[in-house]
XYZ file of C-alpha atoms in Angstrom:
654
model
C 17.457 24.621 4.795
C 15.194 23.027 2.471
C 15.680 20.502 -0.244
C 14.123 22.845 -2.813
C 15.980 25.800 -0.963
C 19.301 24.098 -1.532
C 18.951 22.474 -4.247
C 16.545 24.922 -7.017
C 14.335 22.976 -8.726
C 13.716 20.286 -6.969
C 11.329 18.208 -6.701
C 9.934 19.537 -10.278
C 12.926 18.962 -11.643
C 13.519 16.416 -10.694
C 9.927 14.959 -11.369
C 9.433 15.624 -14.960
C 13.189 13.682 -15.095
C 11.336 10.811 -13.807
C 8.057 11.369 -16.129
C 9.849 11.032 -18.904
C 11.803 7.711 -17.267
C 8.385 6.234 -16.986
C 7.218 7.599 -20.103
C 9.363 6.027 -21.897
C 8.817 2.381 -20.164
C 5.434 2.373 -21.305
C 6.261 3.190 -24.822
C 8.593 0.625 -24.742
C 6.469 -2.054 -22.908
C 3.060 -0.731 -25.048
C 4.883 -0.641 -28.398
C 6.345 -3.894 -28.484
C 3.901 -6.087 -27.222
C 7.214 -7.044 -24.558
C 4.613 -8.031 -21.839
C 0.991 -8.542 -24.392
C 0.086 -11.719 -22.557
C 0.001 -9.695 -19.136
C -2.883 -7.200 -21.125
C -4.796 -10.804 -22.027
C -5.432 -10.865 -18.459
C -6.363 -8.645 -17.315
C -8.966 -9.353 -20.348
C -10.136 -12.161 -19.513
C -10.494 -11.039 -15.242
C -13.052 -9.411 -16.821
C -14.378 -11.863 -18.937
C -15.038 -14.060 -16.148
C -16.401 -11.442 -13.402
C -18.961 -10.264 -15.920
C -20.804 -13.708 -16.850
C -24.081 -13.150 -16.696
C -27.356 -14.903 -17.796
C -27.616 -16.464 -21.425
C -30.288 -15.222 -23.957
C -33.369 -17.843 -23.824
C -33.803 -17.520 -27.413
C -30.680 -18.771 -28.902
C -30.122 -21.921 -28.573
C -27.688 -25.473 -29.526
C -28.218 -28.941 -30.736
C -25.663 -30.088 -29.833
C -23.930 -33.277 -31.644
C -23.290 -34.686 -28.133
C -21.706 -38.372 -26.580
C -25.231 -39.587 -26.087
C -25.972 -38.738 -29.606
C -22.654 -40.763 -30.594
C -23.693 -43.231 -28.194
C -27.091 -43.853 -30.007
C -26.799 -42.707 -33.757
C -23.182 -44.150 -34.209
C -19.833 -43.274 -35.777
C -19.227 -39.101 -37.622
C -20.194 -38.483 -40.358
C -23.727 -39.694 -39.767
C -25.420 -39.574 -43.388
C -26.516 -36.103 -45.344
C -30.544 -37.715 -44.925
C -30.944 -37.337 -41.242
C -29.261 -34.054 -41.308
C -32.172 -33.220 -43.766
C -34.338 -34.303 -41.402
C -33.052 -32.609 -38.357
C -33.326 -29.916 -40.518
C -37.320 -31.304 -41.269
C -37.906 -30.761 -37.712
C -36.661 -28.054 -36.114
C -37.892 -25.419 -38.812
C -41.168 -27.477 -38.802
C -41.554 -24.939 -35.674
C -40.517 -21.903 -37.300
C -37.388 -20.340 -36.127
C -35.839 -17.243 -36.803
C -33.217 -19.249 -38.676
C -30.562 -21.670 -38.245
C -27.394 -22.064 -38.531
C -25.392 -25.353 -39.098
C -21.686 -25.715 -37.920
C -20.795 -28.463 -40.224
C -18.807 -28.661 -43.453
C -20.370 -29.559 -46.574
C -17.608 -28.392 -48.506
C -17.651 -31.476 -50.587
C -19.784 -34.160 -51.842
C -20.692 -36.968 -49.392
C -21.213 -39.844 -52.428
C -23.869 -39.928 -52.433
C -25.699 -37.692 -54.985
C -28.957 -38.940 -52.960
C -28.484 -38.061 -50.344
C -26.404 -34.402 -50.978
C -29.916 -33.588 -53.102
C -32.381 -34.463 -49.596
C -30.211 -31.943 -47.163
C -30.182 -29.225 -50.488
C -34.513 -29.772 -50.291
C -33.794 -29.838 -46.951
C -32.391 -26.273 -46.866
C -34.964 -25.146 -49.142
C -37.791 -25.962 -47.637
C -36.859 -24.064 -44.279
C -35.483 -20.860 -46.293
C -33.601 -19.906 -42.898
C -30.421 -21.786 -43.171
C -27.350 -20.375 -42.382
C -24.246 -22.947 -43.979
C -20.597 -21.982 -42.756
C -17.727 -21.583 -45.258
C -14.726 -22.858 -44.042
C -10.790 -20.594 -45.441
C -8.488 -23.501 -44.817
C -4.817 -24.836 -45.704
C -3.659 -27.566 -48.562
C -1.834 -30.291 -47.349
C 1.075 -29.575 -49.609
C 2.719 -25.797 -49.850
C -0.100 -24.640 -47.257
C -2.142 -22.724 -50.246
C -4.832 -21.420 -48.208
C -8.247 -21.842 -50.379
C -11.788 -21.353 -49.251
C -14.259 -24.407 -48.957
C -18.048 -23.207 -49.500
C -20.076 -25.723 -49.392
C -21.161 -27.698 -52.327
C -23.461 -26.863 -55.673
C -26.893 -27.941 -54.559
C -26.566 -25.947 -50.756
C -25.125 -22.764 -51.926
C -27.741 -22.873 -54.479
C -30.478 -23.607 -51.398
C -28.967 -21.715 -48.103
C -30.417 -18.781 -47.186
C -26.512 -17.266 -46.672
C -23.472 -18.569 -46.442
C -20.277 -16.525 -43.368
C -17.291 -17.936 -42.619
C -16.102 -19.142 -39.780
C -13.405 -19.187 -37.855
C -11.810 -17.137 -33.947
C -8.561 -15.369 -34.327
C -6.374 -17.146 -31.679
C -4.165 -14.180 -29.807
C -0.258 -15.354 -29.038
C -1.238 -17.558 -26.149
C -3.695 -19.353 -28.447
C -6.781 -18.646 -26.834
C -9.533 -16.985 -29.117
C -10.511 -13.721 -27.996
C -11.502 -12.213 -30.482
C -12.636 -11.746 -34.354
C -12.554 -10.303 -38.052
C -15.640 -8.914 -39.392
C -14.821 -8.970 -42.939
C -11.644 -11.580 -44.897
C -10.998 -13.831 -47.850
C -8.550 -14.713 -49.902
C -7.676 -11.405 -52.236
C -10.413 -9.933 -51.209
C -11.956 -8.786 -47.418
C -15.246 -9.489 -48.523
C -16.479 -12.669 -46.425
C -19.196 -11.739 -43.263
C -19.242 -13.725 -39.897
C -21.392 -16.778 -39.426
C -22.585 -15.855 -37.024
C -23.698 -12.668 -39.185
C -25.698 -14.190 -41.683
C -26.820 -15.641 -38.649
C -28.309 -12.648 -37.545
C -28.834 -10.942 -40.687
C -31.210 -14.301 -41.426
C -33.163 -13.754 -38.093
C -33.668 -10.021 -39.400
C -31.894 -9.294 -35.847
C -28.795 -7.586 -37.238
C -27.866 -4.158 -35.568
C -27.488 -1.524 -38.413
C -24.364 -0.633 -36.226
C -22.609 -3.873 -37.800
C -23.188 -3.224 -41.457
C -22.101 0.174 -40.801
C -18.536 -1.525 -39.015
C -18.073 -3.912 -41.463
C -17.253 -3.035 -44.696
C -15.245 -5.060 -46.942
C -12.017 -4.644 -49.701
C -10.718 -6.276 -52.663
C -6.961 -6.649 -52.547
C -4.448 -5.347 -55.084
C -4.533 -8.861 -57.678
C -1.398 -9.832 -56.428
C -2.541 -10.554 -53.093
C -5.029 -12.617 -54.758
C -3.864 -15.735 -52.435
C -3.999 -14.107 -49.580
C -5.597 -13.814 -46.349
C -6.517 -10.072 -46.229
C -8.576 -9.373 -42.642
C -10.515 -5.759 -41.585
C -12.277 -4.410 -38.814
C -10.878 -6.905 -35.772
C -13.088 -6.652 -32.889
C -13.431 -8.624 -29.465
C -16.677 -10.478 -28.366
C -17.863 -11.585 -24.527
C -18.509 -14.150 -22.956
C -21.688 -14.717 -21.734
C -20.187 -17.633 -19.164
C -17.997 -21.110 -19.023
C -17.571 -23.951 -21.602
C -22.030 -25.071 -21.078
C -23.840 -21.545 -20.425
C -25.462 -21.020 -23.887
C -28.049 -23.605 -24.104
C -27.702 -27.342 -25.340
C -30.144 -29.619 -26.742
C -29.582 -33.197 -27.716
C -29.438 -34.154 -31.490
C -30.839 -37.351 -31.165
C -33.093 -36.098 -28.562
C -34.227 -33.466 -31.078
C -34.699 -36.711 -34.236
C -36.278 -39.224 -31.818
C -39.281 -36.665 -31.618
C -38.699 -35.588 -27.929
C -38.274 -32.128 -28.087
C -41.183 -30.550 -29.804
C -41.356 -28.582 -32.688
C -42.334 -24.753 -31.005
C -39.923 -25.512 -28.729
C -37.707 -24.161 -31.306
C -40.502 -21.002 -32.291
C -39.115 -17.358 -33.264
C -35.394 -18.942 -31.694
C -31.492 -18.881 -33.223
C -30.547 -22.480 -33.769
C -27.431 -23.108 -34.093
C -25.824 -26.726 -35.121
C -22.994 -28.517 -34.008
C -20.591 -30.623 -32.637
C -19.955 -30.783 -28.667
C -18.492 -34.372 -28.643
C -14.947 -34.202 -27.799
C -13.271 -35.375 -30.939
C -15.057 -34.102 -32.858
C -15.351 -30.083 -34.256
C -13.045 -27.273 -33.144
C -12.859 -26.753 -29.601
C -10.691 -23.615 -28.363
C -9.264 -22.133 -25.572
C -10.939 -19.681 -24.126
C -10.531 -16.618 -21.594
C -14.059 -18.397 -19.856
C -12.338 -21.684 -19.390
C -12.991 -23.801 -16.493
C -10.293 -25.390 -15.334
C -8.319 -25.250 -18.866
C -11.517 -26.773 -20.633
C -12.100 -26.123 -23.945
C -15.006 -24.754 -25.460
C -17.241 -26.184 -28.476
C -16.556 -23.990 -31.688
C -20.155 -23.558 -31.821
C -20.719 -22.307 -29.205
C -18.267 -19.962 -29.177
C -19.902 -18.524 -32.312
C -22.771 -18.253 -30.349
C -20.872 -16.323 -27.877
C -19.748 -13.669 -31.246
C -23.773 -13.828 -32.519
C -25.047 -12.868 -28.872
C -21.769 -9.745 -28.950
C -22.961 -8.677 -32.709
C -26.579 -8.577 -31.699
C -26.293 -7.342 -27.903
C -24.055 -4.355 -29.030
C -21.240 -5.621 -27.352
C -18.728 -5.955 -29.836
C -15.389 -4.479 -27.652
C -12.611 -1.962 -30.078
C -9.849 -1.513 -29.157
C -8.039 1.961 -28.576
C -6.142 2.571 -32.127
C -2.257 2.630 -31.743
C -1.567 6.459 -31.434
C -4.356 6.645 -28.546
C -3.334 3.546 -26.795
C 0.781 4.955 -27.026
C -0.394 8.277 -25.863
C -2.207 7.284 -22.820
C 0.110 4.434 -21.898
C 2.807 7.306 -21.172
C 0.091 9.331 -19.234
C -1.155 7.218 -17.146
C 2.921 6.407 -16.490
C 3.122 10.072 -15.482
C 0.081 9.656 -12.636
C 1.700 8.618 -9.362
C 4.104 11.598 -10.040
C 1.216 13.262 -8.137
C 1.408 11.994 -5.519
C 4.679 10.873 -4.532
C 6.392 13.987 -4.495
C 4.413 15.578 -1.489
C 3.816 11.560 0.534
C 6.659 9.954 2.405
C 7.740 6.936 1.666
C 5.666 4.495 2.268
C 2.514 5.978 2.166
C 3.864 6.828 -0.956
C 4.144 2.661 -1.456
C 1.258 1.960 -0.274
C -0.683 4.362 -3.063
C 1.807 4.027 -5.389
C -0.218 -0.202 -5.185
C -2.947 0.951 -4.904
C -3.059 2.635 -7.873
C -1.574 0.077 -10.208
C -4.454 -2.495 -8.827
C -6.689 0.007 -9.032
C -5.614 1.012 -12.674
C -5.983 -3.264 -14.126
C -9.193 -3.905 -12.467
C -10.326 -0.376 -14.453
C -8.560 -2.049 -17.919
C -9.841 -5.349 -16.736
C -14.036 -3.678 -15.918
C -13.781 -1.089 -19.985
C -14.655 -3.469 -21.959
C -17.781 -5.147 -19.643
C -19.199 -1.974 -19.490
C -17.805 0.573 -22.285
C -16.838 -1.648 -24.929
C -13.367 -0.749 -25.557
C -10.197 -2.399 -24.911
C -7.149 -1.096 -23.978
C -3.233 -2.671 -23.319
C -2.258 -1.625 -19.852
C 0.532 -3.266 -19.731
C 3.127 -0.340 -20.211
C 1.850 2.042 -18.090
C 0.838 -0.640 -15.609
C 4.409 -1.463 -15.673
C 6.092 1.706 -15.660
C 3.690 2.058 -12.569
C 5.281 -0.690 -10.874
C 8.601 1.000 -11.714
C 6.887 4.655 -10.770
C 7.996 4.443 -7.015
C 11.226 2.714 -6.999
C 13.088 5.293 -9.333
C 10.863 8.437 -7.184
C 13.100 6.876 -4.414
C 16.273 6.833 -6.501
C 15.707 10.074 -7.395
C 14.968 11.192 -3.928
C 18.064 9.072 -2.153
C 20.039 10.448 -5.171
C 19.496 14.382 -3.779
C 20.070 13.108 -0.465
C 22.897 11.594 -1.031
C 24.167 14.975 -2.945
C 22.808 17.050 0.165
C 24.370 15.250 2.822
C 28.211 15.122 0.583
C 27.842 19.018 0.673
C 27.199 18.896 4.151
C 29.590 17.013 4.982
C 31.967 19.084 2.343
C 30.528 22.077 4.310
C 31.482 20.217 8.307
C 35.076 19.632 6.870
C 35.685 23.104 6.328
C 33.903 24.038 9.450
C 34.309 20.766 11.634
C 37.763 20.801 12.353
C 37.150 17.876 14.703
C 34.196 16.361 12.207
C 34.727 12.983 10.665
C 35.283 14.282 7.660
C 38.094 16.214 8.265
C 40.378 11.865 7.178
C 38.524 12.009 3.822
C 39.406 13.932 0.589
C 35.695 14.690 -1.330
C 36.534 11.797 -4.484
C 36.715 9.492 -0.902
C 33.443 10.823 0.100
C 31.990 10.172 -2.992
C 32.483 6.203 -2.149
C 31.553 6.493 1.198
C 28.308 4.578 1.358
C 24.836 5.828 2.633
C 25.007 4.227 5.706
C 28.490 5.484 6.352
C 27.193 9.525 5.374
C 24.578 9.416 8.057
C 27.144 8.393 10.135
C 29.652 10.697 9.694
C 26.314 14.093 9.806
C 25.558 12.312 13.551
C 28.726 12.766 14.844
C 28.833 16.142 13.578
C 26.004 17.092 14.035
C 26.953 15.523 17.849
C 30.433 17.730 17.580
C 28.092 20.871 16.699
C 25.690 20.424 20.127
C 28.902 20.240 22.119
C 29.535 23.619 20.364
C 26.193 25.049 20.966
C 26.344 24.088 24.745
C 29.875 25.536 24.705
C 28.593 28.530 23.310
C 26.058 28.762 25.821
C 28.768 28.161 28.548
C 30.690 31.126 26.796
C 27.269 33.078 26.894
C 26.666 33.012 29.836
C 30.733 33.572 30.876
C 30.600 36.833 28.822
C 27.539 37.495 30.894
C 28.321 37.453 34.720
C 32.328 36.625 34.833
C 33.262 38.893 32.555
C 30.669 41.899 33.129
C 30.691 42.061 36.455
C 34.495 43.197 36.854
C 33.631 46.280 33.936
C 30.758 46.869 35.893
C 32.617 47.979 38.983
C 34.758 49.866 37.021
C 31.960 51.525 35.037
C 30.430 52.428 38.607
C 32.932 53.294 39.695
C 34.281 56.279 36.448
C 30.327 57.116 36.643
C 30.387 58.103 40.212
C 30.656 61.908 41.792
C 34.140 60.692 42.811
C 35.630 58.332 41.344
C 38.867 58.468 43.591
C 42.363 57.299 42.396
C 41.862 55.704 39.294
C 44.635 52.811 40.206
C 41.468 51.387 41.892
C 39.983 50.745 38.356
C 42.806 48.274 37.527
C 42.508 45.314 39.141
C 38.841 44.234 37.445
C 39.870 45.832 34.317
C 42.890 43.970 34.578
C 40.768 40.719 35.773
C 38.249 41.452 32.234
C 41.561 41.229 30.347
C 43.080 38.177 31.999
C 39.078 36.936 31.223
C 38.867 37.400 27.865
C 42.729 36.731 26.813
C 41.931 33.726 28.766
C 38.625 33.131 26.466
C 40.470 34.024 23.554
C 43.662 31.614 24.571
C 40.839 28.592 25.028
C 38.918 29.380 21.650
C 42.157 29.035 20.083
C 42.787 25.475 21.675
C 39.825 24.083 21.029
C 40.339 25.061 16.912
C 43.680 23.852 16.455
C 44.493 21.368 13.981
C 46.904 18.642 14.728
C 47.965 17.981 10.804
C 49.481 22.400 11.576
C 51.577 21.397 14.443
C 55.013 21.569 13.994
C 58.706 20.532 15.500
C 59.448 22.723 18.997
C 61.919 21.987 21.874
C 59.866 21.046 24.273
C 62.976 22.133 27.317
C 63.444 25.191 25.585
C 59.176 26.456 25.963
C 59.814 25.558 29.503
C 62.410 27.624 30.428
C 61.130 30.862 28.295
C 57.770 30.236 30.169
C 59.573 30.011 33.692
C 61.064 33.008 32.782
C 57.645 34.482 31.278
C 56.765 34.299 35.491
C 59.699 34.505 37.354
C 59.021 38.292 37.805
C 55.632 37.473 39.229
C 56.610 34.533 41.050
C 59.637 36.987 43.787
C 56.222 39.218 44.221
C 54.539 36.733 45.790
C 58.215 36.013 47.997
C 58.004 32.317 45.999
C 60.712 30.444 44.064
C 60.586 28.624 40.814
C 62.917 26.265 40.986
C 63.983 24.080 37.451
C 64.412 20.400 36.470
C 64.694 20.270 33.523
C 67.001 18.937 30.776
C 69.872 21.406 29.433
C 69.508 19.149 25.662
C 66.376 19.656 23.494
C 63.886 17.982 23.506
C 61.694 18.279 20.215
C 58.551 17.519 19.882
C 55.755 18.666 16.943
C 53.144 20.686 18.828
C 52.354 24.650 18.637
C 54.429 26.832 20.574
C 51.909 29.809 21.732
C 49.714 27.156 22.675
C 51.942 25.433 24.873
C 54.227 27.833 27.165
C 50.121 29.578 28.127
C 49.992 26.200 29.051
C 53.248 25.923 30.688
C 51.868 29.076 32.161
C 48.558 28.519 33.967
C 50.443 26.123 35.238
C 52.835 27.341 37.090
C 50.616 30.586 36.858
C 48.386 27.777 38.868
C 50.638 26.861 41.936
C 51.923 31.046 42.374
C 47.780 30.996 43.722
C 48.158 28.329 45.693
C 51.010 27.306 46.998
C 52.172 28.902 50.595
C 54.489 32.166 51.368
C 58.037 31.562 50.836
C 57.799 28.003 49.962
C 59.405 26.755 45.907
C 56.758 25.979 43.095
C 59.070 22.655 40.945
C 58.514 22.614 36.762
C 60.567 19.657 35.781
C 59.948 17.333 32.804
C 60.636 13.318 32.788
C 59.755 10.695 29.881
C 57.188 7.970 31.557
C 57.527 6.022 28.491
C 59.784 6.619 25.224
C 57.066 7.408 22.938
C 55.447 10.103 26.026
C 57.518 13.078 27.312
C 55.292 15.141 30.987
C 56.174 18.092 32.187
C 55.256 19.106 35.835
C 54.873 21.242 38.285
C 54.792 20.965 41.957
C 54.314 23.203 44.779
C 52.914 22.256 48.453
C 50.015 22.312 49.591
C 46.814 19.715 51.093
C 45.783 16.107 49.093
C 42.970 16.850 47.329
C 40.213 15.298 47.296
C 38.719 12.832 44.492
C 35.482 14.766 43.409
C 37.108 17.863 43.834
C 39.929 16.385 41.350
C 37.611 15.780 38.510
C 36.469 18.945 38.512
C 39.645 21.328 37.950
C 39.721 20.162 34.440
C 36.451 21.659 33.361
C 35.487 24.723 32.308
C 34.157 27.363 34.378
C 35.211 25.264 37.301
C 37.011 26.636 40.812
C 38.887 25.463 44.062
C 40.417 25.696 46.357
C 40.918 29.325 47.420
C 40.459 30.587 44.089
C 36.786 29.674 45.124
C 36.881 30.988 47.152
C 37.773 34.923 46.235
C 36.546 34.070 42.045
C 39.686 35.676 41.557
C 40.168 32.742 37.971
C 38.226 33.035 35.688
C 37.491 29.053 35.896
C 38.948 28.199 32.383
C 42.687 27.993 33.404
C 42.624 24.149 34.308
C 40.176 23.377 31.052
C 43.121 25.447 29.473
C 45.906 23.371 30.022
C 43.416 19.726 29.185
C 42.205 21.146 26.032
C 45.561 21.665 24.719
C 47.431 18.413 26.317
C 44.043 16.250 24.459
C 44.143 18.443 21.291
C 47.932 17.652 21.341
C 46.415 13.490 21.564
C 47.840 13.717 25.404
C 46.399 14.086 28.740
C 46.859 16.327 31.760
C 46.548 15.616 35.471
C 47.001 16.199 38.797
C 48.438 13.867 41.428
C 48.323 14.482 45.299
C 51.287 13.062 47.365
C 53.155 14.563 51.120
C 52.656 17.184 50.562
C 52.957 17.986 47.298
C 50.040 18.530 44.974
C 51.770 17.768 40.911
C 49.604 18.990 37.914
C 50.928 17.671 34.208
C 51.105 17.364 31.042
C 51.762 14.642 28.976
C 52.335 14.488 25.377
C 53.089 11.922 22.868
C 56.284 11.472 21.339
C 60.007 13.333 22.727
C 62.948 12.738 20.942
C 66.665 13.839 21.876
C 68.766 15.045 19.186
C 71.266 11.899 18.091
C 68.466 9.433 19.938
C 66.909 8.074 16.464
C 70.537 7.347 14.746
């Protein structure tokens, strides 16, 4: 019977349960952010395989270590920055972004004025606004450039990259500010001045003003992840000192976006990024260059909203159930593993291909659990199926291993024990099937022959004396009776045996066969004790067993001989009764075949007068009582015996 027929609703019902469990796991992981580092790792993998050639029209004038060695310790005089701006702007760049904070006066008003004049003459300079905390109390402050510069710049933008839980910079806020999210990104302002800002960025970047009570709180809006063109050093760099010394022609800057900032170790801000090679952080000015390129190329990455993220995670968590109910264990494991890998790869490439980020950790975690959970439910169904089969086998097969176990004990069995018991029961069923085939052969051949002969005589025109029908009909009746007795013996439950007097049983069996013995001119001698001998057994089967031995002796013993029936005790825990008669010794192979089903020996084989079940019945009854049956030959006598356990004489146990 199939699992669907035995367990209605399988596997649909179990698939629904597993789907709900996987969806719950996915939702819990996604909503809690428990595995957010896995999300970050996948995003970083996508960025590392997405390296591309940096734009040639964006370059960095770097305050590098060579410039520090040649120009001296930082900070440098502001007139030096003014001279650099004059050199760069002489080449007519599209815009100049200075990633150096001038939020405090230098102490030399003339130097501040020179720098302001250079910024004004260029007309395309964008300076940064820094949001920082004070030393005491941690209060946030907005620090714009000093007043002279503020009046001369073409734009002011906020620098700063949001660091995720693992301390890596991957995203920015399009609008940010204290009490009002109004300050644009520094990179956005550089693009605006260069007239390369896409309109879509302005549509997304709509700032808002917070509640008056939030005027000292940092407000942020429109979070976006950005792409990296490559590891640190991917954006073209020129040395500050070389430009200042006139070693770089001004025409190099024509029509380009020029960013000025520190790249020397110990200066400026260095950030860990998804593309940092061997843990090497990226200079802040290069991070801003990557933000600028993402803005300009429309490659800012939007994160999927919370509700769609949860729904998609739950849906993806249930996808393995499309194949798990249809595949075997190994195939299901392989396909589920490939699914997890494919899902991880697709989510890593999603920002690269479509600029959308979906946090897949919850769906991936559920995907890893899909095969174990489904296997668990499949094993539970198999266990329930085995338990039901064992209970049925316990009721149908008295000789099956389950007869010794109650239903509660079956539930405590190990899975391997259940399988072993079912296999033992299957072997028993195979033996019963073999017996059934033999029984069918017996009925169709041995039992059919005498009945067919009687029918033939009845159908003939001159049936003759009806007495001629009696021998074949009696033979058929004897065969049927033997077969039914054997079936009852094979179905005997050892737990249902009762106390009986073996001596009285053997006396009754001898009385039963006495008349037949006299008719064959044979004498029965009883060598039985007068006192009772008690054993546990089935009276009718043991009596039939003794009668079969006596009948076998009558058919094989020579005429006018003595047939003996006796009882002895080879051991204290064993009793043996026997039937003995004169006869030629039996060969070893004849002894082996005597107690087999449908076996005939000696004269019986020659005449085919027996059913071939008599001695097999004797052996079956003996074994079902926990004993054995056999034959011994000595001094021209043949003794058939049956040994049984126990045997208690009244008063012997006191």
